[in-house]
Amino acid sequence: MLKKLSGLSGIAIIAILSLQTNAFAQNIVIPVETQHNALVLQTNKSNNLNIVYVGPTLTDKKEYEEVAAQYRQTDEYTGVSNAAYATTGSRSLFEPALTVTHADGNNSLDLQYVRHEAKKIDDNVSLLTVDLKDPIYNFEVRLFYKTYFKEDVTEQWSEIKHAEKGSVVLQKFASAGLYLKADNFWLRQYHGDWAKEMQPEESKLTHGIKTLDSKLGTRADLFQPPVFMVSLNKPATEDEGTVLYGSLEWSGNFRIDLELDNQDNLRVIAGINNHASPYTLQPGEVFTTPAFLSVLSFHGKGEASRKLQSWARNYKLLDGKGSRLTLLNNWEATYFDFNETKLKALLKDTKALGVDLFLLDDGWFANKYPRNNDGAGLGDWQENKAKLPNGIASLVSEAQANDVKFGIWVEPEMVNPKSELYEKHPDWVVKQPNRQEYYFRNQLVLDLSNPQVQEFVYNTVDNLFTKNPRLAYIKWDCNAVIYNAYSSHLKNQSHFYIQYVQGLYSVLQKLRKKYPTVPMMLCSGGGGRVDYAALQYFTEFWPSDNTDPLERIFMQWEYSYFYPAVSSSNHVTDWGKQPIKYRTDVAMMGKLGFDIVVSKLDAKDLQFCQEAIKTYNNIKPIIWQGNQYRLQDPAGNAVAAVLYLNEEKTSGVIFNYLVNNRYAAGSERPIRLKGLDPQKRYQLKELNLYPGTISSINSNKTYTGEFLMTVGYNPDVKAGRASVVLALNVIMENS
């Protein structure tokens, strides 16, 4: 043995002998538990760390040791097919989480258990770390499992480092792996494009590998978002079945592999997309992967979504338990065609409408190449003197005089070729030096892997606040994807996609350190950059540029499985053919905004909007912080229905919409509620009535929670009542 290892140092030999000694010790079982779920790790006779169980928690923790022995499947051959963090080049025959080329050119890796440590961060949050090491190479991986007990959410990530004599190349570097056992598996994934976000598809997973990924560079999900569901045994419904939600917390290229193996077990491996990105790791350098989050429910998709929404509000979304500003945006009212006079009139409309803030969108900047369309000016962030001779400060003061706040649009990561910035700093632009430029929305991307560019992007936003301390809101857009990926700053182009996103996070961290509470909307040509890494820095996101309310019902339904209502910016616009009431009711299922010409509303429409905003201000705490129950799916019914219910189960808001225009379509049958106290009595009262109409809902009647959940209620939705919003309140016994 020692003769074969004669080329290794004494330290390496000691490490190997130590690991070999451990190999003969009793297998170590490490349960990773939340309130209802357990992921159980266990070492095998070769000291590899495997996943032996993912399922409900067991009361007797020692029985986790008996799980693996109960399976009599076909031969496994390798001993590592269920590896907690799979590698290549040793015994594994399946898709790896980690692939490396060592300093000596060898491609093998065999990670073995060294130690683990579990600690409680607080009463709800715990962190497990597990150290793994190769017995031959001085190469280590630390696995992290951060659990949120009440929410049943787990975040997993890894740290990779080495002390070899030379650099190591990471060919693949996933964040985490899961290993699931069931009779079969069903994948619900999403696809889309501009104005067609969150289109669901569900299919049975077959043998081989299904890969969900993105290679867009700046934005995760123009075509493919990083969220998915896996149902075990049968497709989960809203309230029944076992379902796992997963998502990667990363705002760039991602990759999620789902592999059904020869034993009919499912391997899920998620991380940064290694496409065009082999990473050269220097000795002593630590490569930290982004977190992969998951939540497991045994009672359907609805329960899983409520757990994830609660986790997001409590731990991840910026100011998730706080308030939000209603607003009026000028974009669809003016597009690029505005001046100070027009905007001051819109500020008066903002006050008349009754919202909190006026948002000035694209087109306010650049002078040499004025931003009068999307073909020029991007990158030149000085006020356009022709449009705004008195600058942004004058508008901020005018907003204050009208008792409203002022916000502004920026797209600081991007540049038009027709701009002063492009002329001065062509080396700051992402483009191949010898290839023809290719544009997305007439623009290119700035190289955020470059610290000088990071400083420029930071200063773009910081200067707005420095000059205008009362600025109250930022809409941060990101329209372009990366073509002709190349950084004139980086020596190693393989690091570009990773360091771009790291540069973005560096800017956002610096901004949030100086401006921790300023609300910011995350926008990317619609919903192109929605993930929980980005949402640590933003209070809300823009789901889609498609604001047709009928389309939004479907989109918001799917988004809500993964993101809470308080994070979703929904605007009333002129898209669609529905009346103003329908458009407003749909937008109220999140953070309400308006993008209309208020002065062109007729008297009744304006009155309705003003009263609806007052109503919304009363019920928004329930929508933002309540538990969401999807009652009737728009995909298979003429009427869609959603309930938001407070924690005490005493107050709720029910949204009902006609989504089918066929003859006589409507709410023929009662809609059953969920989540109520069966013993309490509830009253239903219609909200958001259009001026001059009378509700057909008898608000004097009361019903037990049992009745409403067993029989249901009928909101009387039909062609003449296409949108119905109901308040649900407990009636006290002595009232």
XYZ file of C-alpha atoms in Angstrom:
735
model
C 0.000 0.000 0.000
C 2.711 2.454 1.002
C 4.756 1.478 -2.026
C 1.883 2.360 -4.342
C 1.517 5.723 -2.593
C 5.233 6.514 -2.526
C 4.690 9.612 -4.622
C 2.427 11.181 -2.002
C 3.474 13.317 0.916
C 3.423 11.997 4.469
C 0.506 14.266 5.269
C -1.493 12.756 2.439
C -0.712 9.219 3.677
C -1.852 10.096 7.200
C -5.067 11.522 5.772
C -5.674 8.356 3.754
C -5.046 6.070 6.700
C -7.340 8.201 8.815
C -10.087 7.936 6.241
C -9.529 4.212 5.837
C -9.871 3.751 9.576
C -13.179 5.589 9.442
C -14.352 3.324 6.650
C -14.556 0.370 9.028
C -16.451 2.339 11.644
C -20.203 2.061 12.002
C -22.083 3.877 9.243
C -22.890 7.422 10.279
C -26.516 8.560 9.909
C -27.194 12.306 9.664
C -30.872 13.344 9.586
C -31.607 16.799 8.140
C -35.048 17.532 9.555
C -37.712 20.197 9.384
C -41.128 20.122 11.037
C -42.559 17.559 8.608
C -39.692 16.499 6.332
C -36.445 14.599 6.596
C -33.486 14.243 4.266
C -31.242 11.539 5.704
C -27.549 11.234 4.868
C -25.576 8.082 5.633
C -22.029 6.944 5.043
C -21.432 3.543 3.417
C -18.669 0.981 3.879
C -16.437 3.001 1.547
C -17.019 6.116 3.645
C -18.947 7.874 0.880
C -21.870 10.073 1.882
C -25.211 9.022 0.393
C -28.835 10.105 0.581
C -30.862 7.191 1.946
C -34.212 8.847 2.643
C -36.309 11.859 1.620
C -39.773 11.842 3.152
C -41.833 12.475 6.278
C -39.964 12.766 9.572
C -39.923 9.644 11.723
C -40.657 9.843 15.431
C -37.983 7.289 16.305
C -34.827 8.783 14.808
C -32.918 5.513 15.092
C -35.255 3.976 12.537
C -33.651 6.114 9.822
C -30.829 3.550 10.019
C -33.241 0.848 8.803
C -34.540 2.666 5.723
C -31.956 1.571 3.154
C -32.314 -2.118 4.039
C -36.001 -2.133 3.141
C -35.387 -1.625 -0.592
C -34.863 -4.689 -2.808
C -34.253 -3.020 -6.147
C -31.966 -4.145 -8.954
C -28.210 -4.178 -8.461
C -26.785 -0.740 -7.839
C -23.165 -1.698 -8.794
C -21.373 1.445 -7.618
C -22.258 2.213 -4.005
C -22.540 5.897 -4.896
C -25.566 6.137 -7.176
C -27.371 7.959 -4.355
C -24.400 10.192 -3.506
C -25.171 13.371 -1.611
C -22.751 15.158 -3.959
C -21.923 12.993 -6.962
C -18.515 13.084 -8.656
C -16.917 11.502 -11.732
C -13.855 9.485 -12.556
C -14.076 6.978 -9.716
C -17.127 4.696 -9.460
C -20.120 6.844 -10.348
C -21.982 5.957 -13.546
C -24.504 8.788 -13.448
C -24.720 12.550 -13.879
C -22.308 14.292 -11.475
C -22.671 17.360 -9.323
C -18.930 17.972 -9.502
C -16.373 17.244 -12.204
C -12.752 18.400 -11.910
C -9.425 18.274 -13.673
C -6.683 18.164 -11.059
C -3.407 20.046 -11.258
C -1.722 16.908 -12.613
C -4.365 16.459 -15.337
C -6.244 13.619 -13.654
C -10.052 13.778 -13.904
C -11.047 11.459 -11.042
C -12.615 12.434 -7.756
C -13.802 10.348 -4.819
C -15.213 12.409 -1.978
C -15.297 10.706 1.416
C -16.853 11.759 4.686
C -14.567 13.515 7.187
C -16.801 15.210 9.767
C -20.049 17.093 10.230
C -21.370 19.796 12.510
C -24.941 20.832 13.264
C -25.866 24.092 14.959
C -29.027 26.051 15.652
C -28.999 29.603 14.364
C -32.265 30.384 16.160
C -35.435 28.598 17.239
C -36.452 28.014 13.618
C -33.251 27.907 11.570
C -30.492 25.288 11.720
C -27.330 24.739 9.703
C -25.606 21.428 9.017
C -22.140 21.376 7.466
C -20.537 18.190 6.181
C -16.874 18.023 5.181
C -15.823 15.685 2.380
C -12.310 15.022 1.091
C -10.585 13.028 -1.597
C -8.168 10.485 -0.031
C -5.648 10.872 -2.852
C -5.828 14.550 -3.756
C -5.790 17.491 -1.384
C -9.265 18.457 -2.532
C -12.179 19.258 -0.229
C -15.877 20.025 -0.449
C -18.076 21.342 2.338
C -21.806 20.747 1.974
C -24.297 23.079 3.644
C -27.887 22.255 4.591
C -29.775 25.226 6.020
C -33.220 24.269 7.268
C -36.228 26.396 8.192
C -38.196 24.230 10.592
C -41.714 25.707 10.433
C -41.659 26.361 6.698
C -40.148 22.951 5.755
C -37.724 24.746 3.412
C -34.134 23.621 2.915
C -31.340 25.541 1.237
C -28.317 23.574 0.030
C -25.008 24.829 -1.311
C -21.348 23.842 -1.375
C -17.864 25.250 -0.892
C -15.095 23.810 -3.051
C -11.387 24.268 -2.348
C -8.041 22.515 -2.753
C -4.375 22.726 -1.810
C -2.873 21.039 -4.835
C 0.383 22.136 -6.459
C -1.209 24.151 -9.203
C -4.670 25.177 -10.363
C -7.631 22.825 -10.600
C -10.322 23.253 -13.253
C -13.915 22.775 -12.159
C -15.720 21.397 -15.204
C -19.084 21.156 -13.427
C -19.896 22.621 -10.018
C -23.495 22.097 -8.928
C -24.879 23.480 -5.698
C -26.681 20.381 -4.501
C -28.184 17.013 -5.218
C -31.314 15.163 -4.138
C -32.159 11.482 -4.525
C -35.823 10.508 -4.529
C -37.580 7.141 -4.454
C -41.157 6.667 -5.696
C -43.175 4.531 -8.083
C -42.844 7.251 -10.733
C -42.264 10.976 -11.045
C -44.068 13.838 -12.762
C -42.323 17.082 -13.679
C -44.118 20.433 -13.849
C -41.853 22.907 -15.611
C -42.308 26.311 -17.218
C -41.401 27.941 -20.498
C -42.138 31.238 -22.181
C -40.886 34.300 -23.996
C -41.491 38.029 -23.838
C -45.133 38.616 -22.798
C -45.643 34.847 -22.437
C -43.997 34.111 -19.090
C -44.700 31.097 -16.847
C -46.367 28.766 -19.336
C -46.724 25.410 -17.533
C -46.059 21.930 -18.906
C -46.416 18.691 -16.980
C -45.136 15.282 -18.042
C -44.044 11.958 -16.648
C -40.289 11.673 -16.287
C -38.840 8.820 -18.306
C -35.435 7.190 -18.051
C -32.472 9.337 -18.936
C -31.833 12.989 -18.183
C -34.205 15.918 -18.452
C -32.292 19.218 -18.274
C -33.805 22.606 -17.488
C -31.316 25.350 -18.230
C -30.567 28.872 -19.386
C -27.639 30.330 -21.318
C -28.785 33.965 -21.544
C -26.064 35.429 -19.318
C -27.834 38.410 -17.774
C -31.216 36.965 -16.994
C -32.328 33.558 -15.909
C -35.685 33.036 -17.474
C -36.687 34.636 -20.737
C -37.346 31.127 -22.062
C -36.980 28.860 -19.016
C -37.373 29.904 -15.365
C -35.339 28.135 -12.653
C -38.425 26.895 -10.768
C -40.001 23.454 -11.054
C -42.124 20.855 -9.260
C -41.676 17.106 -9.046
C -44.698 15.028 -8.003
C -44.028 11.597 -6.529
C -46.159 8.568 -7.487
C -48.858 10.606 -9.250
C -49.356 14.207 -10.382
C -50.072 16.294 -7.304
C -53.258 18.358 -7.229
C -53.796 21.556 -5.317
C -54.585 19.705 -2.084
C -53.436 16.106 -2.550
C -50.243 14.279 -3.367
C -46.548 14.467 -2.564
C -44.714 17.238 -4.384
C -41.246 18.758 -4.227
C -40.651 22.377 -5.278
C -37.157 23.386 -6.316
C -35.374 26.503 -7.515
C -31.838 27.834 -7.848
C -30.999 31.161 -6.236
C -28.905 32.545 -9.083
C -29.512 35.405 -11.538
C -27.649 34.019 -14.516
C -27.126 30.778 -16.381
C -28.532 27.826 -14.439
C -28.766 24.084 -14.991
C -31.065 21.556 -13.342
C -30.644 17.878 -14.255
C -33.368 15.347 -13.459
C -32.132 11.811 -14.089
C -34.270 8.697 -13.756
C -31.837 5.815 -13.304
C -31.878 2.062 -13.882
C -33.426 1.490 -10.439
C -36.278 3.908 -11.229
C -34.980 6.419 -8.697
C -34.707 10.139 -9.446
C -31.564 12.187 -9.105
C -31.968 15.998 -9.043
C -28.799 18.056 -9.474
C -28.987 21.854 -9.583
C -26.442 24.616 -9.942
C -24.819 27.235 -12.115
C -24.777 26.190 -15.758
C -21.271 24.990 -16.601
C -21.897 25.850 -20.274
C -18.801 27.668 -21.582
C -17.731 28.164 -17.962
C -15.004 25.793 -16.739
C -13.700 27.524 -13.629
C -9.991 27.580 -12.798
C -9.636 27.315 -9.029
C -6.348 28.417 -7.509
C -4.832 26.712 -4.422
C -6.485 28.065 -1.289
C -9.297 29.769 -3.207
C -12.841 28.880 -2.129
C -15.548 28.547 -4.784
C -18.994 28.971 -3.211
C -21.989 27.813 -5.195
C -25.408 29.530 -5.010
C -28.134 28.030 -2.872
C -30.629 25.504 -4.185
C -33.913 25.712 -2.281
C -36.494 22.989 -1.935
C -39.728 22.385 -0.066
C -41.592 19.101 0.190
C -45.328 18.775 0.796
C -47.436 15.656 1.349
C -50.694 17.580 0.874
C -50.443 18.965 -2.628
C -49.167 22.017 -4.427
C -51.157 24.513 -2.383
C -49.510 23.578 0.905
C -46.053 23.647 -0.692
C -46.672 27.132 -2.080
C -47.890 28.497 1.252
C -44.758 27.171 2.947
C -42.524 28.724 0.306
C -44.382 32.039 0.363
C -44.090 32.210 4.150
C -40.371 31.443 3.964
C -39.877 34.138 1.328
C -41.663 36.796 3.370
C -39.826 35.874 6.559
C -36.314 35.230 5.291
C -35.517 36.048 1.677
C -37.550 38.791 0.024
C -36.317 42.272 0.924
C -38.739 43.729 3.508
C -41.031 40.764 2.971
C -43.094 41.610 6.045
C -43.233 45.306 5.239
C -45.466 47.591 3.212
C -45.412 48.555 -0.469
C -46.216 51.705 -2.440
C -49.124 51.898 -4.861
C -48.131 53.875 -7.921
C -48.957 55.506 -11.235
C -46.470 54.830 -14.058
C -46.212 57.060 -17.122
C -44.961 54.444 -19.606
C -48.158 53.485 -21.395
C -49.482 57.009 -21.041
C -46.539 58.706 -22.790
C -43.885 56.159 -23.805
C -40.834 58.316 -24.758
C -42.933 61.343 -25.689
C -43.051 63.569 -22.624
C -41.693 66.762 -21.132
C -41.738 68.472 -17.765
C -45.191 69.977 -18.353
C -46.730 66.608 -19.206
C -45.112 64.939 -16.214
C -46.276 67.620 -13.798
C -49.812 67.081 -15.047
C -49.372 63.348 -14.425
C -48.180 64.125 -10.910
C -51.471 65.918 -10.276
C -53.248 62.849 -11.682
C -51.295 60.709 -9.226
C -52.679 62.726 -6.356
C -56.202 62.700 -7.813
C -56.089 58.937 -8.312
C -55.076 58.357 -4.712
C -51.917 56.246 -5.103
C -48.686 56.736 -3.164
C -46.095 57.320 -5.868
C -45.459 58.494 -9.420
C -42.982 56.390 -11.400
C -41.118 58.023 -14.288
C -40.196 55.322 -16.780
C -37.731 55.138 -19.683
C -36.802 58.222 -21.727
C -35.750 60.866 -19.184
C -31.992 60.922 -19.906
C -29.174 61.549 -22.440
C -28.393 64.726 -24.415
C -25.894 64.123 -27.215
C -27.943 61.097 -28.221
C -31.357 61.868 -26.675
C -33.364 58.950 -25.359
C -36.373 59.517 -27.611
C -36.600 55.855 -28.567
C -34.899 52.623 -27.563
C -32.106 53.052 -30.125
C -30.049 55.737 -28.378
C -28.895 57.210 -25.103
C -28.753 54.148 -22.884
C -25.719 54.554 -20.643
C -25.779 58.376 -20.568
C -27.528 58.962 -17.268
C -27.784 62.746 -17.217
C -31.224 64.385 -17.411
C -32.331 65.248 -20.912
C -32.315 69.064 -20.953
C -34.926 69.383 -23.679
C -37.458 67.267 -21.802
C -36.459 68.176 -18.251
C -34.803 71.618 -18.232
C -35.059 71.781 -14.443
C -33.943 68.210 -13.896
C -35.302 65.395 -11.799
C -35.131 67.591 -8.695
C -37.955 69.765 -10.024
C -40.181 66.696 -10.463
C -39.343 65.381 -7.003
C -40.331 68.766 -5.548
C -43.530 68.811 -7.588
C -44.368 65.331 -6.313
C -43.849 66.501 -2.753
C -46.104 69.505 -3.395
C -48.786 67.053 -4.535
C -48.254 64.893 -1.441
C -47.013 61.893 -3.430
C -43.623 60.228 -3.727
C -41.430 60.057 -6.820
C -39.673 57.058 -8.375
C -37.581 56.524 -11.487
C -36.629 53.860 -14.064
C -33.033 52.839 -14.748
C -31.326 50.175 -16.818
C -27.760 50.659 -15.591
C -26.276 47.373 -16.852
C -26.908 48.228 -20.495
C -25.665 50.554 -23.230
C -26.782 51.657 -26.694
C -24.028 51.750 -29.310
C -25.390 55.221 -30.030
C -24.295 56.758 -26.729
C -21.456 58.781 -25.250
C -20.655 55.948 -22.870
C -20.074 53.570 -25.770
C -17.839 56.114 -27.483
C -15.748 56.736 -24.357
C -15.536 53.173 -23.046
C -15.942 50.566 -25.787
C -13.788 48.302 -23.595
C -16.587 48.280 -21.003
C -18.984 46.595 -23.417
C -19.555 42.850 -23.735
C -18.664 42.063 -27.347
C -16.238 39.954 -29.322
C -13.396 42.157 -30.601
C -13.376 40.655 -34.097
C -17.048 39.915 -34.674
C -19.958 42.016 -35.843
C -22.077 43.370 -33.012
C -25.504 41.843 -32.578
C -28.160 43.684 -30.602
C -31.053 42.800 -28.339
C -33.510 45.734 -28.236
C -30.837 47.875 -29.914
C -28.485 47.522 -26.986
C -25.492 45.708 -25.561
C -24.515 44.648 -22.065
C -21.898 46.332 -19.896
C -19.173 44.080 -18.516
C -20.000 43.740 -14.830
C -17.045 41.418 -14.316
C -14.996 44.634 -14.565
C -14.717 46.540 -11.232
C -14.702 49.863 -13.135
C -18.056 48.993 -14.661
C -19.378 47.907 -11.290
C -18.425 51.322 -9.933
C -20.125 53.045 -12.872
C -23.356 51.095 -12.357
C -23.273 51.797 -8.623
C -22.668 55.514 -9.222
C -25.505 55.678 -11.749
C -27.993 54.822 -9.011
C -26.135 56.485 -6.148
C -25.943 59.809 -7.995
C -29.707 59.840 -8.429
C -30.154 59.578 -4.666
C -27.321 61.985 -3.899
C -28.851 64.666 -6.117
C -32.418 63.798 -5.093
C -32.481 62.608 -1.471
C -36.285 62.379 -1.524
C -36.261 59.919 -4.412
C -38.461 57.088 -3.126
C -38.412 54.208 -5.622
C -36.290 52.572 -8.314
C -37.468 50.387 -11.189
C -34.345 48.446 -12.239
C -34.686 46.999 -15.730
C -32.510 44.531 -17.642
C -33.701 43.951 -21.190
C -30.772 42.506 -23.109
C -29.260 39.055 -23.114
C -25.575 38.447 -23.778
C -24.463 37.885 -27.340
C -20.812 37.430 -28.371
C -19.732 36.877 -24.767
C -16.302 38.397 -24.167
C -14.714 40.548 -21.481
C -11.744 42.734 -22.335
C -11.085 42.868 -18.595
C -10.860 39.150 -17.856
C -7.824 37.048 -18.690
C -9.849 33.839 -18.432
C -12.976 34.123 -20.581
C -14.373 30.915 -19.076
C -15.067 32.880 -15.880
C -17.141 35.543 -17.605
C -20.694 34.286 -17.089
C -20.048 33.606 -13.404
C -18.193 36.820 -12.665
C -20.829 38.895 -14.445
C -23.454 37.770 -11.944
C -21.039 38.099 -9.029
C -20.346 41.659 -10.193
C -24.071 42.412 -10.262
C -24.455 41.126 -6.708
C -21.467 43.208 -5.611
C -23.179 46.358 -6.899
C -26.502 45.483 -5.304
C -24.863 44.678 -1.964
C -23.097 48.027 -1.975
C -26.308 49.878 -2.848
C -28.282 48.090 -0.167
C -25.647 48.882 2.427
C -26.134 52.593 1.727
C -29.871 52.486 0.909
C -31.249 49.532 2.870
C -34.938 50.408 2.740
C -35.607 52.097 -0.619
C -38.202 50.039 -2.543
C -36.914 48.653 -5.843
C -38.732 46.736 -8.560
C -36.869 43.930 -10.298
C -37.714 44.024 -13.999
C -36.143 42.299 -16.985
C -38.165 42.924 -20.109
C -40.960 41.512 -17.993
C -40.312 38.559 -15.716
C -36.911 37.643 -17.109
C -34.932 37.846 -13.886
C -37.052 36.491 -11.077
C -35.173 34.376 -8.554
C -34.557 34.461 -4.828
C -30.928 35.567 -5.076
C -31.999 38.776 -6.826
C -35.049 39.227 -4.600
C -32.774 39.624 -1.574
C -32.135 43.123 -2.940
C -35.579 43.991 -4.353
C -38.939 44.499 -2.713
C -40.927 43.318 -5.730
C -40.680 42.036 -9.288
C -42.434 42.730 -12.600
C -44.051 39.467 -13.771
C -44.558 40.392 -17.422
C -44.890 43.266 -19.853
C -48.121 41.531 -20.837
C -50.667 43.270 -18.612
C -53.784 41.947 -20.335
C -55.763 41.011 -17.204
C -57.007 37.721 -18.642
C -53.427 36.673 -19.421
C -52.268 37.933 -16.031
C -54.749 35.692 -14.186
C -52.975 32.674 -15.656
C -49.471 34.065 -15.147
C -50.066 35.265 -11.604
C -51.593 31.890 -10.752
C -48.394 30.090 -11.772
C -46.016 32.658 -10.276
C -47.861 32.384 -6.957
C -46.746 28.784 -6.498
C -43.242 30.121 -5.896
C -43.526 33.810 -4.944
C -45.788 35.640 -2.466
C -48.335 38.256 -3.522
C -46.415 41.051 -1.766
C -43.580 40.563 -4.276
C -45.695 40.737 -7.458
C -46.136 44.149 -9.149
C -49.462 44.199 -10.991
C -50.518 47.247 -12.986
C -53.836 48.362 -14.417
C -53.220 49.276 -18.073
C -55.100 49.581 -21.353
C -54.075 46.077 -22.440
C -56.988 43.714 -22.996
C -60.650 44.245 -23.729
C -61.959 43.981 -20.180
C -63.534 46.927 -18.341
C -61.585 48.937 -15.772
C -63.141 46.996 -12.882
C -61.884 43.651 -14.174
C -58.412 45.068 -14.807
C -58.226 46.617 -11.354
C -59.506 43.536 -9.550
C -56.825 41.371 -11.193
C -54.071 43.855 -10.335
C -55.150 43.866 -6.690
C -53.876 40.292 -6.275
C -50.417 41.620 -5.472
C -48.843 45.074 -5.300
C -51.254 47.399 -7.077
C -50.178 49.975 -9.631
C -51.674 51.924 -12.550
C -50.277 52.671 -15.983
C -53.141 54.592 -17.570
C -53.997 58.129 -18.656
C -56.020 59.229 -15.653
C -57.249 62.415 -17.354
C -58.924 60.319 -20.074
C -60.971 58.193 -17.669
C -64.658 58.962 -17.651
C -66.162 60.091 -14.369
C -67.449 56.668 -13.294
C -64.193 54.884 -14.175
C -62.196 57.448 -12.193
C -64.589 57.174 -9.257
C -64.294 53.401 -9.352
C -60.486 53.521 -9.336
C -60.395 56.000 -6.472
C -62.755 53.891 -4.362
C -60.929 50.663 -5.315
C -57.623 52.109 -4.068
C -59.245 52.973 -0.736
C -60.636 49.448 -0.523
C -57.269 47.996 -1.459
C -55.514 49.952 1.283
C -57.846 48.295 3.788
C -57.432 44.725 2.533
C -53.824 44.713 1.299
C -52.380 43.315 4.569
C -54.436 40.164 4.023
C -53.374 39.854 0.378
C -49.702 40.521 1.120
C -49.287 38.529 4.315
C -52.171 36.058 4.310
C -52.201 32.417 3.297
C -53.166 31.919 -0.337
C -55.623 29.192 -1.294
C -56.243 28.540 -4.975
C -59.893 27.537 -5.166
C -60.592 27.070 -8.871
C -57.966 26.821 -11.600
C -58.386 29.112 -14.644
C -56.904 26.384 -16.869
C -59.846 24.019 -16.514
C -62.795 26.126 -15.423
C -64.961 28.958 -16.666
C -64.390 30.790 -13.384
C -61.066 31.204 -11.580
C -61.077 31.826 -7.839
C -58.368 32.635 -5.263
C -58.658 33.215 -1.504
C -56.236 35.127 0.727
C -56.860 34.359 4.408
C -55.232 35.886 7.465
C -53.373 33.705 9.982
C -56.223 33.901 12.505
C -58.710 32.633 9.883
C -60.993 35.539 10.719
C -60.692 37.683 7.578
C -60.136 36.945 3.936
C -60.479 38.270 0.401
C -61.789 36.125 -2.481
C -61.137 37.033 -6.113
C -63.407 35.468 -8.748
C -63.014 35.946 -12.494
C -64.782 34.811 -15.613
C -62.055 33.363 -17.852
C -64.246 31.751 -20.497
C -66.307 33.760 -22.965
C -68.409 30.879 -24.253
C -72.176 31.347 -24.237
C -73.712 31.361 -20.724
C -70.355 30.642 -19.081
C -70.273 31.481 -15.399
C -70.334 30.096 -11.874
C -72.912 27.364 -12.300
C -71.713 25.472 -9.231
C -70.624 26.663 -5.789
C -66.924 27.193 -5.173
C -65.604 25.472 -2.050
C -63.392 27.523 0.246
C -60.320 26.241 2.091
C -58.455 26.918 5.299
C -61.407 28.208 7.349
C -62.328 27.369 10.915
C -65.253 24.936 10.437
C -66.888 26.040 13.712
C -66.890 29.776 13.057
C -69.580 31.655 11.162
C -68.575 33.865 8.256
C -70.176 36.679 6.317
C -69.530 37.392 2.636
C -69.709 40.961 1.333
C -68.937 42.149 -2.171
C -66.200 44.754 -2.622
C -65.174 46.932 -5.575
C -68.665 47.498 -6.920
C -68.724 49.674 -10.009
C -70.619 52.940 -9.445
C -74.342 52.498 -9.974
C -74.362 48.694 -9.636
C -75.929 46.619 -6.882
C -74.414 43.414 -5.569
C -76.320 40.152 -5.981
C -74.533 38.757 -2.909
C -76.688 38.822 0.230
C -74.296 40.156 2.858
C -76.797 39.574 5.680
C -76.456 35.810 5.470
C -73.854 33.958 7.486
C -72.365 30.511 6.924
C -70.259 28.178 8.995
C -66.740 27.478 7.845
C -67.831 23.867 7.504
C -70.579 24.837 5.044
C -68.299 27.074 2.975
C -65.617 24.363 2.754
C -68.038 21.474 2.150
C -70.777 23.009 -0.001
C -69.228 26.321 -0.972
C -70.580 29.663 -2.137
C -71.621 30.971 -5.516
C -70.151 34.384 -6.430
C -72.646 34.785 -9.279
C -69.976 35.295 -11.922
C -71.292 35.676 -15.466
C -70.887 37.855 -18.527
C -72.414 40.886 -16.819
C -70.467 40.205 -13.583
C -67.126 39.019 -14.958
C -65.126 39.996 -11.886
C -66.326 39.632 -8.307
C -64.299 40.441 -5.184
C -65.648 39.306 -1.834
C -64.630 40.118 1.717
C -64.880 37.205 4.134
C -65.183 37.989 7.838
C -65.977 36.058 10.982
C -69.178 37.080 12.714
C -68.696 37.175 16.465
C -71.138 35.067 18.493
C -72.610 38.062 20.334
C -73.019 40.231 17.239
